[in-house]
Amino acid sequence: MRIHTLFTAVVLLFMVTACYEDKGNYDYKEMNDIEITVEMPDENTSFALGDLVVCTPQLVFALGKENTNLGYEWSFAGKVISHTRNLEWVADTIASNKMLQLAVLDQNTGVTYFGDTDISITSRYATDGWVVLSEKNGNSSLSFIRHRSGLSAPTEVAKDVYQMINGRPMGTGPVSVYPHWTTRWGGEENVSWVWVAQKGGESALEVSGSSYQQQTTLAPIFLKQTYPEGFVPAAVMDLQILSLAIGEDGTIYTRVKDSNLLFNTGRFIDRPLTSDDKGELKVDGSMIAYGRFDCQGGLLCYDKNSGQYLHISDYVHWDGKPRAGKALPLKVDEGDYKEGDARLNDMNGYKVHYVGVAYNEDHLYSPMPYMAVIENRTTGKFYLQKFSVNNYDGSVKALPAKFESQEEMKDLESVIDGSSKNCFTLSRYQNDAPYMFISKDNMLYLYFIDNKTLYPCARFESVITSMDMNIYSSRVLTVGLENGDVIMLKGIRSADGEPNLARYVINERNIVQVTDAENEFVLFHEKDFGRVVQIFYKWQEKWNENFY
């Protein structure tokens, strides 16, 4: 019985197997599979934003003959970038070690084959360099001059980088540009962003300092998501916690950020910043001693409405609560003044032409030194006013300050005459470079603070519209001109073996002629930026990472 049952099972299994094999006996067409190899030329896997990324993939077909009717799709970091077989893509996406993938679709069979490699796209602008705001062909233009290393001349110049990246003009009527950092202890992005104020287009806007893609505009950050009545932005300055939106009439609107780890949190209030207890006397922010020193706990401004210097506070208390957004008067010992000196809290008899901040090299958290160029409204004489202000710690209503001196600046009346274009810049490192530079139209003057003497320094081919010397301990002075030229003069504060422009001017009493011809004091000369409005050296690091 068991033998009979086993025999029957074997017969049935044989019949089932035979039936299965018979049903599977079809004439299949062999697939022409594709093996894809994606390799970058010269094994280069790192590119900068705006670079042309070229890749010619290798396609190997299983049957030795290429298929027809193929479709191609390249993607990077999950974004489709091309539909051609050979890739030629202008990199527009920043990503680190992300997959560059080619998908090949055999449209005859519906089968898709893949090949990939990892590449990185970074920004060529995520580095130290000069930002140039200018007006070219009727439009606002934002350009970047990359700083390679040391005092070598820049070799990469990206003109109108905003339009190149965003695909449209930025706007019209450029007014100002300022950097914006997050905290140095972390934050949204390591590289500072950039606030631009202009009269046309989207008015004030912010762009990433690494990609130069537009990030936000100013108006929606106000409480009512529009500007207060009559407000026309002239500048936006961001500190650690406090942000200032400054109008062309000097009116200041403020916001206290929810977090200094992010670039834009919180909203601007619609009430102007005031200097009195009743909130009636608006602070004028048209003259601010801008400095990237978070230990200062704010910024100093000369308020022409009240005729005094004020400290605009930017401070986070140890309890985590901000003490920001107040305009604090300065508290000065009357014994600091000599007869005839202007008072820091009463400058009504004087016109303040410029106020700048230097860096205290003796101690990081010591009082910050300031210098102002002032004019006696009665006599017409000019003076260099020196004083220092304590760093704000959130615990006082008036900030202690010390008046140092008021020294006459002879011959300056021939430079600041009320009709000429004047620009100012102060060396931050006064211990080794005790200089202030002042321009009159196309002429540059060096004021040597040690001997209180004004020296004609350099003559340019066009009117000077902006100056900045905040690079490498003030060793280079960068000048922007009305005709669209940007020139860098070396030797302001020189190392051994370098030409010393300051010493040459002071000792030799010679004037440097800056033209297209080679000059030992000219580090860099580039044309065609458009009328330069403002130029500044933008450090890559977060706020106050390195003091300069």
JSON list of N, CA and C in Angstrom, two decimals, residues 27 36 48 69 125 138 161 189 207 223 252 258 264 377 539:
[
{"chain": "A", "resi": 27, "resn": "ASP", "atom": "N", "xyz": [10.44, 31.56, -26.84]},
{"chain": "A", "resi": 27, "resn": "ASP", "atom": "CA", "xyz": [11.59, 32.10, -27.58]},
{"chain": "A", "resi": 27, "resn": "ASP", "atom": "C", "xyz": [11.80, 33.56, -27.16]},
{"chain": "A", "resi": 36, "resn": "ILE", "atom": "N", "xyz": [26.41, 51.90, -17.47]},
{"chain": "A", "resi": 36, "resn": "ILE", "atom": "CA", "xyz": [26.73, 53.33, -17.54]},
{"chain": "A", "resi": 36, "resn": "ILE", "atom": "C", "xyz": [27.84, 53.65, -16.55]},
{"chain": "A", "resi": 48, "resn": "ALA", "atom": "N", "xyz": [32.78, 75.15, -8.44]},
{"chain": "A", "resi": 48, "resn": "ALA", "atom": "CA", "xyz": [32.24, 76.35, -7.83]},
{"chain": "A", "resi": 48, "resn": "ALA", "atom": "C", "xyz": [30.96, 76.75, -8.54]},
{"chain": "A", "resi": 69, "resn": "ASN", "atom": "N", "xyz": [16.34, 55.19, -29.81]},
{"chain": "A", "resi": 69, "resn": "ASN", "atom": "CA", "xyz": [15.20, 55.69, -29.05]},
{"chain": "A", "resi": 69, "resn": "ASN", "atom": "C", "xyz": [15.48, 55.68, -27.54]},
{"chain": "A", "resi": 125, "resn": "TYR", "atom": "N", "xyz": [32.28, 82.51, -3.90]},
{"chain": "A", "resi": 125, "resn": "TYR", "atom": "CA", "xyz": [32.15, 83.74, -3.13]},
{"chain": "A", "resi": 125, "resn": "TYR", "atom": "C", "xyz": [32.16, 83.47, -1.63]},
{"chain": "A", "resi": 138, "resn": "GLY", "atom": "N", "xyz": [22.06, 101.93, -15.67]},
{"chain": "A", "resi": 138, "resn": "GLY", "atom": "CA", "xyz": [20.80, 102.27, -15.04]},
{"chain": "A", "resi": 138, "resn": "GLY", "atom": "C", "xyz": [20.32, 101.32, -13.98]},
{"chain": "A", "resi": 161, "resn": "VAL", "atom": "N", "xyz": [27.37, 89.92, -10.01]},
{"chain": "A", "resi": 161, "resn": "VAL", "atom": "CA", "xyz": [27.16, 88.53, -9.63]},
{"chain": "A", "resi": 161, "resn": "VAL", "atom": "C", "xyz": [25.70, 88.27, -9.28]},
{"chain": "A", "resi": 189, "resn": "GLU", "atom": "N", "xyz": [24.42, 79.88, 8.69]},
{"chain": "A", "resi": 189, "resn": "GLU", "atom": "CA", "xyz": [25.44, 79.76, 7.66]},
{"chain": "A", "resi": 189, "resn": "GLU", "atom": "C", "xyz": [26.70, 80.45, 8.16]},
{"chain": "A", "resi": 207, "resn": "VAL", "atom": "N", "xyz": [20.85, 89.10, 0.20]},
{"chain": "A", "resi": 207, "resn": "VAL", "atom": "CA", "xyz": [21.31, 87.97, -0.59]},
{"chain": "A", "resi": 207, "resn": "VAL", "atom": "C", "xyz": [22.32, 87.17, 0.22]},
{"chain": "A", "resi": 223, "resn": "LEU", "atom": "N", "xyz": [6.10, 94.59, 10.96]},
{"chain": "A", "resi": 223, "resn": "LEU", "atom": "CA", "xyz": [4.92, 94.00, 11.61]},
{"chain": "A", "resi": 223, "resn": "LEU", "atom": "C", "xyz": [3.72, 93.95, 10.67]},
{"chain": "A", "resi": 252, "resn": "ILE", "atom": "N", "xyz": [15.24, 105.62, 12.23]},
{"chain": "A", "resi": 252, "resn": "ILE", "atom": "CA", "xyz": [15.66, 104.24, 12.48]},
{"chain": "A", "resi": 252, "resn": "ILE", "atom": "C", "xyz": [14.48, 103.42, 12.98]},
{"chain": "A", "resi": 258, "resn": "ASP", "atom": "N", "xyz": [14.55, 86.96, 17.34]},
{"chain": "A", "resi": 258, "resn": "ASP", "atom": "CA", "xyz": [14.21, 85.86, 18.23]},
{"chain": "A", "resi": 258, "resn": "ASP", "atom": "C", "xyz": [15.43, 84.99, 18.51]},
{"chain": "A", "resi": 264, "resn": "ASN", "atom": "N", "xyz": [17.17, 85.84, 9.79]},
{"chain": "A", "resi": 264, "resn": "ASN", "atom": "CA", "xyz": [15.99, 86.69, 9.86]},
{"chain": "A", "resi": 264, "resn": "ASN", "atom": "C", "xyz": [14.91, 86.05, 10.71]},
{"chain": "A", "resi": 377, "resn": "ARG", "atom": "N", "xyz": [30.97, 125.70, 13.65]},
{"chain": "A", "resi": 377, "resn": "ARG", "atom": "CA", "xyz": [30.07, 126.42, 12.74]},
{"chain": "A", "resi": 377, "resn": "ARG", "atom": "C", "xyz": [30.33, 127.93, 12.74]},
{"chain": "A", "resi": 539, "resn": "TRP", "atom": "N", "xyz": [34.58, 89.75, 5.31]},
{"chain": "A", "resi": 539, "resn": "TRP", "atom": "CA", "xyz": [35.23, 88.57, 5.84]},
{"chain": "A", "resi": 539, "resn": "TRP", "atom": "C", "xyz": [34.28, 87.37, 5.77]}
]
